[in-house]
Coordinates of C-alpha atoms in Angstrom, one line a residue:
X1 CA 2.9 -10.4 4.2
X2 CA 5.5 -9.4 1.7
X3 CA 3.7 -6.6 0.0
X4 CA 5.7 -5.2 -3.0
X5 CA 6.7 -1.6 -2.0
X6 CA 9.8 -0.9 -4.0
X7 CA 12.2 -3.6 -5.1
X8 CA 9.5 -6.2 -5.9
X9 CA 7.6 -3.6 -7.8
X10 CA 10.6 -2.7 -9.9
X11 CA 11.6 -6.2 -10.3
X12 CA 8.2 -6.9 -11.9
X13 CA 8.5 -3.8 -14.0
X14 CA 11.9 -5.0 -15.2
X15 CA 10.5 -8.4 -15.9
X16 CA 7.8 -6.9 -18.0
X17 CA 10.4 -4.8 -19.8
X18 CA 12.5 -7.8 -20.6
X19 CA 9.5 -9.9 -21.6
X20 CA 3.9 24.1 7.4
X21 CA 7.0 25.0 9.5
X22 CA 9.9 26.5 7.7
X23 CA 9.7 23.3 5.7
X24 CA 6.0 23.6 4.9
X25 CA 5.0 26.1 2.3
X26 CA 1.8 26.7 0.4
X27 CA 1.9 26.0 -3.3
X28 CA 0.4 28.4 -5.8
X29 CA -0.1 26.1 -8.8
X30 CA -3.8 25.3 -8.1
X31 CA -6.8 26.9 -6.5
X32 CA -7.0 24.0 -4.0
X33 CA -5.5 23.9 -0.6
X34 CA -2.0 22.5 -1.0
X35 CA 1.1 22.1 1.1
X36 CA 4.4 20.3 1.2
X37 CA 6.7 19.5 4.1
X38 CA 10.4 19.0 3.5
X39 CA 11.3 18.4 7.1
X40 CA 10.6 14.7 6.9
X41 CA 12.1 12.0 4.8
X42 CA 9.1 9.7 4.5
X43 CA 10.0 6.1 4.0
X44 CA 6.6 4.5 4.8
X45 CA 3.1 5.1 3.5
X46 CA 1.0 7.8 5.2
X47 CA -1.9 7.3 7.6
X48 CA -4.7 9.9 8.0
X49 CA -7.1 10.4 10.9
X50 CA -8.0 12.8 13.7
X51 CA -6.8 15.8 11.7
X52 CA -3.2 14.5 11.3
X53 CA -1.0 12.7 8.9
X54 CA 1.3 10.1 10.5
X55 CA 4.3 8.5 8.8
X56 CA 7.6 6.9 9.5
X57 CA 10.6 9.2 8.6
X58 CA 14.2 8.3 8.3
X59 CA 16.8 10.6 9.9
X60 CA 20.2 11.3 8.4
X61 CA 21.9 8.8 10.8
X62 CA 19.6 6.0 9.5
X63 CA 17.4 5.9 12.6
X64 CA 13.6 6.1 12.3
X65 CA 11.0 8.4 13.8
X66 CA 7.3 8.5 13.9
X67 CA 6.2 12.0 12.7
X68 CA 2.8 13.7 12.8
X69 CA 1.8 16.5 10.5
X70 CA -1.3 18.7 10.5
X71 CA -3.6 17.5 7.8
X72 CA -4.8 21.0 6.8
X73 CA -1.4 22.8 6.7
X74 CA 1.3 20.1 6.8
X75 CA 3.0 21.6 9.8
X76 CA 5.1 19.2 11.9
X77 CA 3.3 18.6 15.1
X78 CA 5.7 16.2 16.9
X79 CA 8.1 13.3 16.3
X80 CA 9.4 10.5 18.5
X81 CA 12.0 7.7 17.8
X82 CA 10.6 4.6 16.0
X83 CA 11.8 1.1 15.2
X84 CA 10.8 -2.2 13.7
X85 CA 10.9 -5.4 15.6
X86 CA 10.5 -8.5 13.5
X87 CA 9.1 -6.8 10.4
X88 CA 10.3 -8.5 7.2
X89 CA 12.1 -6.4 4.6
X90 CA 9.8 -7.2 1.7
X91 CA 6.9 -5.6 3.6
X92 CA 8.5 -2.2 3.5
X93 CA 8.9 0.2 6.4
X94 CA 5.9 0.0 8.8
X95 CA 3.3 2.8 8.9
X96 CA 1.9 4.2 12.2
X97 CA -1.7 3.4 12.9
X98 CA -4.1 6.4 13.3
X99 CA -7.3 5.7 15.1
X100 CA -10.0 8.3 15.8
X101 CA -11.5 8.1 19.3
X102 CA -15.0 8.8 20.5
X103 CA -14.4 12.4 21.4
X104 CA -13.5 13.3 17.8
X105 CA -9.8 13.2 18.5
X106 CA -7.4 10.5 17.7
X107 CA -4.3 8.5 18.7
X108 CA -1.2 7.6 16.7
X109 CA 0.1 4.1 17.5
X110 CA 3.6 3.1 16.6
X111 CA 6.6 0.9 17.6
X112 CA 9.2 2.7 19.8
X113 CA 12.7 1.5 20.6
X114 CA 13.4 0.1 24.0
X115 CA 14.6 -3.4 24.6
X116 CA 13.8 -4.6 28.1
X117 CA 14.2 -8.3 29.1
X118 CA 12.5 -10.5 26.5
X119 CA 10.7 -7.5 25.0
X120 CA 12.5 -5.9 21.9
X121 CA 10.4 -2.8 21.6
X122 CA 7.3 -1.0 22.9
X123 CA 4.0 -0.2 21.3
X124 CA 3.1 3.4 22.3
X125 CA -0.2 5.3 21.6
X126 CA 0.1 9.1 21.6
X127 CA -2.5 11.9 21.3
X128 CA -2.6 12.7 17.6
X129 CA -2.3 16.4 18.0
X130 CA -0.1 16.9 21.0
X131 CA 2.0 13.7 21.0
X132 CA 1.2 13.1 24.7
X133 CA 1.7 9.4 25.6
X134 CA -1.6 7.6 26.3
X135 CA -0.5 4.0 27.0
X136 CA 2.1 1.4 26.2
X137 CA 2.4 -2.4 25.5
X138 CA 5.6 -4.4 25.4
X139 CA 6.5 -6.0 22.1
X140 CA 8.6 -9.1 21.3
X141 CA 8.1 -9.1 17.5
X142 CA 5.4 -7.6 15.3
X143 CA 4.6 -6.5 11.7
X144 CA 3.3 -3.3 13.2
X145 CA -0.1 -1.8 14.3
X146 CA -3.1 -1.2 12.0
X147 CA -6.3 0.6 12.4
X148 CA -9.3 -1.7 12.4
X149 CA -12.5 0.4 12.6
X150 CA -12.5 2.2 15.9
X151 CA -9.8 -0.1 17.4
X152 CA -6.1 -1.0 17.0
X153 CA -5.2 -4.4 15.6
X154 CA -1.7 -5.8 16.2
X155 CA -0.1 -9.1 15.1
X156 CA 2.4 -9.8 17.9
X157 CA 4.9 -12.5 18.7
X158 CA 5.2 -13.0 15.0
X159 CA 8.6 -14.6 15.3
X160 CA 7.3 -17.1 17.8
X161 CA 5.1 -20.2 17.5
X162 CA 2.6 -18.4 19.7
X163 CA 2.0 -15.6 17.2
X164 CA -1.4 -14.0 17.5
X165 CA -3.4 -10.9 16.6
X166 CA -4.9 -8.8 19.3
X167 CA -7.6 -6.1 19.2
X168 CA -7.0 -3.1 21.5
X169 CA -9.0 -0.2 22.8
X170 CA -7.3 2.9 21.3
X171 CA -8.0 5.0 24.5
X172 CA -6.6 2.6 27.1
X173 CA -4.7 -0.2 25.3
X174 CA -6.9 -2.8 26.9
X175 CA -7.1 -6.0 25.0
X176 CA -10.6 -6.7 23.7
X177 CA -10.1 -10.0 21.9
X178 CA -7.5 -12.1 20.1
X179 CA -6.9 -14.7 17.4
X180 CA -4.2 -17.3 17.1
X181 CA -1.7 -16.9 14.2
X182 CA -0.8 -13.9 12.0
X183 CA -3.4 -11.7 10.4
X184 CA -3.5 -8.5 8.4
X185 CA -6.3 -6.0 8.3
X186 CA -7.5 -5.6 4.7
X187 CA -10.7 -3.6 5.3
X188 CA -12.8 -2.3 8.2
X189 CA -15.6 -0.1 9.2
X190 CA -17.0 0.7 12.6
X191 CA -18.6 -2.7 13.1
X192 CA -16.7 -5.2 11.0
X193 CA -13.1 -6.1 10.0
X194 CA -11.9 -8.3 7.1
X195 CA -8.6 -10.0 7.9
X196 CA -6.2 -11.9 5.8
X197 CA -5.3 -15.0 7.9
X198 CA -1.8 -16.1 6.9
X199 CA -1.6 -19.9 7.3
X200 CA -1.0 -23.0 5.2
X201 CA -4.4 -22.4 3.7
X202 CA -4.7 -18.5 3.6
X203 CA -8.2 -17.2 4.1
X204 CA -10.1 -13.9 4.2
X205 CA -12.3 -13.8 7.3
X206 CA -14.8 -11.3 8.6
X207 CA -15.2 -10.6 12.3
X208 CA -17.6 -8.5 14.3
X209 CA -15.3 -5.9 15.8
X210 CA -17.0 -5.5 19.2
X211 CA -17.2 -9.2 20.1
X212 CA -14.6 -10.9 17.8
X213 CA -17.3 -13.2 16.5
X214 CA -16.5 -14.9 13.2
X215 CA -19.0 -13.9 10.5
X216 CA -17.7 -15.7 7.5
X217 CA -14.5 -17.1 6.0
X218 CA -13.4 -17.6 2.4
X219 CA -10.2 -19.7 1.5
X220 CA -8.2 -17.9 -1.3
X221 CA -7.9 -21.3 -3.0
X222 CA -11.6 -21.2 -3.5
X223 CA -11.1 -18.2 -5.8
X224 CA -7.8 -18.9 -7.5
X225 CA -7.3 -22.6 -7.1
X226 CA -4.8 -24.8 -5.2
X227 CA -1.1 -23.9 -4.8
X228 CA -1.4 -20.6 -3.0
X229 CA 1.9 -19.2 -1.6
X230 CA 1.7 -15.7 -0.1
X231 CA 5.5 -15.2 -0.2
X232 CA 5.3 -13.3 -3.5
X233 CA 3.2 -10.6 -1.9
X234 CA -0.4 -9.4 -2.1
X235 CA -2.6 -6.4 -2.2
X236 CA -6.2 -5.6 -1.4
X237 CA -8.6 -2.7 -2.0
X238 CA -12.3 -2.0 -1.6
X239 CA -14.5 -1.5 -4.5
X240 CA -18.0 -0.4 -3.3
X241 CA -19.4 -3.4 -1.4
X242 CA -16.7 -5.7 -2.5
X243 CA -13.0 -6.4 -1.6
X244 CA -10.7 -7.0 -4.5
X245 CA -7.5 -9.0 -3.7
X246 CA -4.4 -9.8 -5.6
X247 CA -1.9 -12.6 -4.9
X248 CA 1.4 -12.3 -6.7
X249 CA 3.3 -15.3 -8.1
X250 CA 6.2 -16.9 -6.2
X251 CA 8.7 -19.5 -7.3
X252 CA 9.7 -22.0 -4.7
X253 CA 13.5 -22.0 -4.6
X254 CA 13.6 -25.8 -3.8
X255 CA 10.9 -27.1 -6.2
X256 CA 11.2 -24.3 -8.8
X257 CA 7.4 -24.5 -9.0
X258 CA 5.4 -21.4 -9.6
X259 CA 2.6 -20.7 -7.1
X260 CA -1.0 -19.9 -8.0
X261 CA -1.6 -16.2 -8.5
X262 CA -4.2 -13.7 -9.8
X263 CA -7.0 -11.3 -8.9
X264 CA -10.4 -12.0 -7.3
X265 CA -13.3 -10.2 -5.7
X266 CA -15.4 -11.2 -2.7
X267 CA -18.5 -9.5 -1.1
X268 CA -17.8 -7.7 2.1
X269 CA -21.2 -8.6 3.5
X270 CA -21.0 -12.4 3.1
X271 CA -17.7 -13.4 1.5
X272 CA -19.3 -14.6 -1.7
X273 CA -16.9 -14.8 -4.6
X274 CA -18.0 -12.3 -7.3
X275 CA -15.3 -12.9 -10.0
X276 CA -11.8 -14.3 -10.4
X277 CA -9.0 -13.6 -12.8
X278 CA -6.4 -16.4 -12.3
X279 CA -2.9 -16.3 -13.8
X280 CA -2.6 -12.5 -14.2
X281 CA 0.1 -10.3 -12.7
X282 CA -0.5 -6.8 -11.5
X283 CA 1.8 -4.3 -13.2
X284 CA 3.5 -1.3 -11.7
X285 CA 2.8 1.5 -11.5
X286 CA -0.9 1.1 -11.8
X287 CA -4.1 1.5 -9.8
X288 CA -5.0 -0.4 -6.6
X289 CA -6.8 -3.8 -7.2
X290 CA -10.0 -2.1 -5.9
X291 CA -9.5 0.9 -8.2
X292 CA -8.4 0.7 -11.9
X293 CA -6.3 -2.5 -11.8
X294 CA -4.0 -3.1 -14.8
X295 CA -2.8 -6.7 -15.3
X296 CA -0.9 -8.9 -17.7
X297 CA -1.8 -12.6 -18.3
X298 CA 0.9 -15.3 -18.0
X299 CA 0.5 -18.7 -19.6
X300 CA 1.6 -22.0 -18.3
X301 CA 5.0 -21.7 -20.1
X302 CA 5.6 -18.3 -18.4
X303 CA 5.0 -16.2 -21.5
X304 CA 3.4 -12.8 -21.0
X305 CA 0.4 -11.6 -22.9
X306 CA -0.7 -8.1 -23.6
X307 CA -2.0 -5.6 -21.0
X308 CA -5.6 -5.2 -19.8
X309 CA -7.3 -2.8 -17.5
X310 CA -10.1 -4.4 -15.5
X311 CA -13.3 -3.1 -14.0
X312 CA -12.9 -3.7 -10.3
X313 CA -16.6 -4.2 -9.8
X314 CA -17.2 -6.9 -12.5
X315 CA -13.7 -8.1 -13.3
X316 CA -14.4 -7.5 -17.0
X317 CA -11.8 -6.2 -19.4
X318 CA -12.5 -2.5 -20.1
X319 CA -9.4 -1.9 -22.2
X320 CA -6.5 -3.9 -23.6
X321 CA -3.6 -4.0 -26.0
X322 CA -2.4 -7.1 -27.7
X323 CA 0.8 -8.9 -26.9
X324 CA 2.1 -8.3 -30.4
X325 CA 1.9 -4.5 -29.9
X326 CA 4.2 -4.6 -26.8
X327 CA 7.6 -3.0 -27.7
X328 CA 10.7 -5.1 -27.4
X329 CA 12.6 -3.9 -24.4
X330 CA 14.0 -1.0 -22.4
X331 CA 10.7 0.6 -21.5
X332 CA 8.9 1.5 -18.3
X333 CA 5.2 1.7 -17.9
X334 CA 3.6 5.1 -17.8
X335 CA -0.1 6.0 -17.4
X336 CA -1.8 9.4 -17.7
X337 CA -4.1 10.7 -15.0
X338 CA -7.3 9.1 -16.3
X339 CA -5.6 5.8 -17.3
X340 CA -7.3 5.9 -20.7
X341 CA -3.9 5.3 -22.4
X342 CA -1.0 3.0 -21.7
X343 CA 2.5 4.4 -22.4
X344 CA 5.8 2.7 -22.8
X345 CA 8.4 5.2 -21.6
X346 CA 11.9 5.3 -23.1
X347 CA 14.0 7.5 -20.9
X348 CA 15.4 10.4 -22.9
X349 CA 14.0 9.0 -26.1
X350 CA 10.7 8.6 -28.0
X351 CA 8.4 6.1 -26.4
X352 CA 5.0 4.7 -27.6
X353 CA 1.4 4.9 -26.4
X354 CA -1.8 3.0 -27.0
X355 CA -5.4 3.9 -26.4
X356 CA -6.6 1.4 -23.8
X357 CA -10.2 1.4 -24.9
X358 CA -9.6 0.8 -28.7
X359 CA -6.2 -0.8 -28.4
X360 CA -4.9 1.3 -31.2
X361 CA -1.7 3.3 -31.4
X362 CA -1.9 6.8 -29.9
X363 CA 0.4 9.7 -30.8
X364 CA 3.1 10.4 -28.3
X365 CA 3.8 14.1 -29.2
X366 CA 2.7 16.1 -26.1
X367 CA 1.4 12.9 -24.4
X368 CA 2.3 12.7 -20.7
X369 CA 2.4 9.7 -18.4
X370 CA 3.4 8.9 -14.8
X371 CA 6.1 6.4 -14.2
X372 CA 8.6 5.6 -11.4
X373 CA 11.1 8.5 -10.8
X374 CA 13.9 6.0 -10.1
X375 CA 14.5 2.8 -12.0
X376 CA 17.3 1.5 -9.8
X377 CA 16.4 2.3 -6.2
X378 CA 18.9 1.8 -3.4
X379 CA 18.0 0.0 -0.1
X380 CA 17.6 2.3 2.9
X381 CA 20.6 2.6 5.1
X382 CA 18.6 1.8 8.2
X383 CA 20.5 1.6 11.5
X384 CA 19.9 -1.6 13.4
X385 CA 17.6 -3.2 10.9
X386 CA 17.9 -6.1 8.5
X387 CA 19.1 -5.0 5.0
X388 CA 16.6 -4.8 2.1
X389 CA 14.1 -2.2 3.2
X390 CA 13.0 0.3 0.5
X391 CA 11.0 3.5 0.6
X392 CA 7.6 3.5 -1.0
X393 CA 8.0 4.4 -4.6
X394 CA 7.6 7.9 -6.0
X395 CA 6.3 8.6 -9.5
X396 CA 7.2 11.5 -11.8
X397 CA 5.5 12.9 -14.9
X398 CA 7.2 12.3 -18.3
X399 CA 6.7 13.5 -21.8
X400 CA 6.4 10.2 -23.8
X401 CA 7.5 12.0 -27.0
X402 CA 10.9 12.9 -25.6
X403 CA 11.3 10.6 -22.6
X404 CA 12.1 13.6 -20.4
X405 CA 10.6 14.7 -17.1
X406 CA 7.9 17.3 -17.1
X407 CA 8.7 20.5 -15.2
X408 CA 7.3 22.0 -13.0
X409 CA 6.0 19.0 -11.1
X410 CA 2.2 18.6 -10.8
X411 CA 0.3 16.4 -8.3
X412 CA 0.3 12.7 -9.3
X413 CA -3.1 11.3 -10.3
X414 CA -5.7 9.8 -7.9
X415 CA -5.0 6.2 -9.1
X416 CA -1.5 6.6 -7.6
X417 CA -2.1 8.7 -4.5
X418 CA -5.6 7.6 -3.5
X419 CA -7.7 10.0 -1.5
X420 CA -8.8 10.3 2.1
X421 CA -11.2 12.9 3.4
X422 CA -10.8 14.8 0.2
X423 CA -7.0 15.0 0.7
X424 CA -4.5 13.3 -1.6
X425 CA -1.0 12.7 -0.2
X426 CA 2.3 11.5 -1.7
X427 CA 6.0 11.5 -1.2
X428 CA 8.5 12.7 -3.7
X429 CA 11.7 11.0 -4.6
X430 CA 13.6 12.9 -1.8
X431 CA 11.0 11.9 0.9
X432 CA 9.2 15.2 1.2
X433 CA 5.4 14.9 1.8
X434 CA 3.0 16.7 -0.4
X435 CA -0.8 17.1 -0.2
X436 CA -3.7 18.7 -2.1
X437 CA -7.3 18.9 -1.1
X438 CA -9.1 18.6 -4.4
X439 CA -12.2 16.9 -3.0
X440 CA -11.5 13.7 -4.8
X441 CA -13.8 10.9 -3.6
X442 CA -12.2 8.5 -1.1
X443 CA -10.4 5.8 -3.1
X444 CA -7.4 3.5 -2.4
X445 CA -4.0 4.5 -3.8
X446 CA -1.5 2.2 -5.5
X447 CA -0.3 1.0 -2.2
X448 CA -3.6 1.0 -0.4

């Protein structure tokens, strides 16, 4: 479940280098509806639904809160204390689940503090617009709630041998069905959910949402080969009628053996494997596996090859640069909005760029690219939580010719932000939330 959110992302980038209210103001830089809210310090991803944006914000004292903002104007609607109970640091701070209900409204479901007996926290569902409490469920340990179609999915008792995933009615909290073990929602619509089942032999499984009936299952080993270990992290994204998955490498500290890793695609309807790209690592920043993935091959000796952008539908290489063209060291990856070029950013110095289609050197004068704003992030000073949690990363625009940031700031590209209901949302490096409604087709962002 250890999805790279900050430190693992930058660790990989470093490896590659070595080898509203008063705080919500309308912007005037575009003709599209735009807002930003500086009243929150967003440390999680955002969730959209029922006309609201929900996120986990960190307060100055290190405590967490669940905050809801209006999707159309960014105004803060409500906020309540939040916590994490059993979530692992490598997963990043949990995001609230937003589920639309039958009356066109929605609920925001999050983990609230409140230890009582053997229960360490409480799952609480609130009306998306008003924040009024709808129902509660005691929690021992969990990785956090997720939307699964019209329902709420929750892996609970994750720290116990009786771990399970339950499917709940968003209006009442009533349990509809359950599965043993730990599972994560990777895709869903109103009738079906695709789960990653975390076990000795990890699988992607499809279930009918209403009944919990198993429709198909596909072992990840079938796509990438034996030796899967999910401890290195993973990511999934939809590409049309398919689900594209990435499993990151992990070195076992006892055996020093590297796990199996790579990209693969399976059909949402029947679980058929469409294509596979074993032994490639996903680079950061870059597009979601289901939308403009960029990878780098690694051979059996651990040597890195060049860079390749893949077509998420076919798995074919649509652009690449050779390993011999990769600069020596000290660079950070930077991509323009259309991802037609690959830039090597040298902070405060002249970088280099390549045309991803032809593989040829491209001029850097006036060439811009998006890269991480911070290259050495600090862990969040969270109160009452295990150390090692990081915010989701922010990206900034740079001039590759000078290595300096571009000012004024413009919205990051869709391959980073993704888009939901025409809205693109992102956090800046200070935790403020920004949004623009530029009618971009719904696509997954870098982090889903």
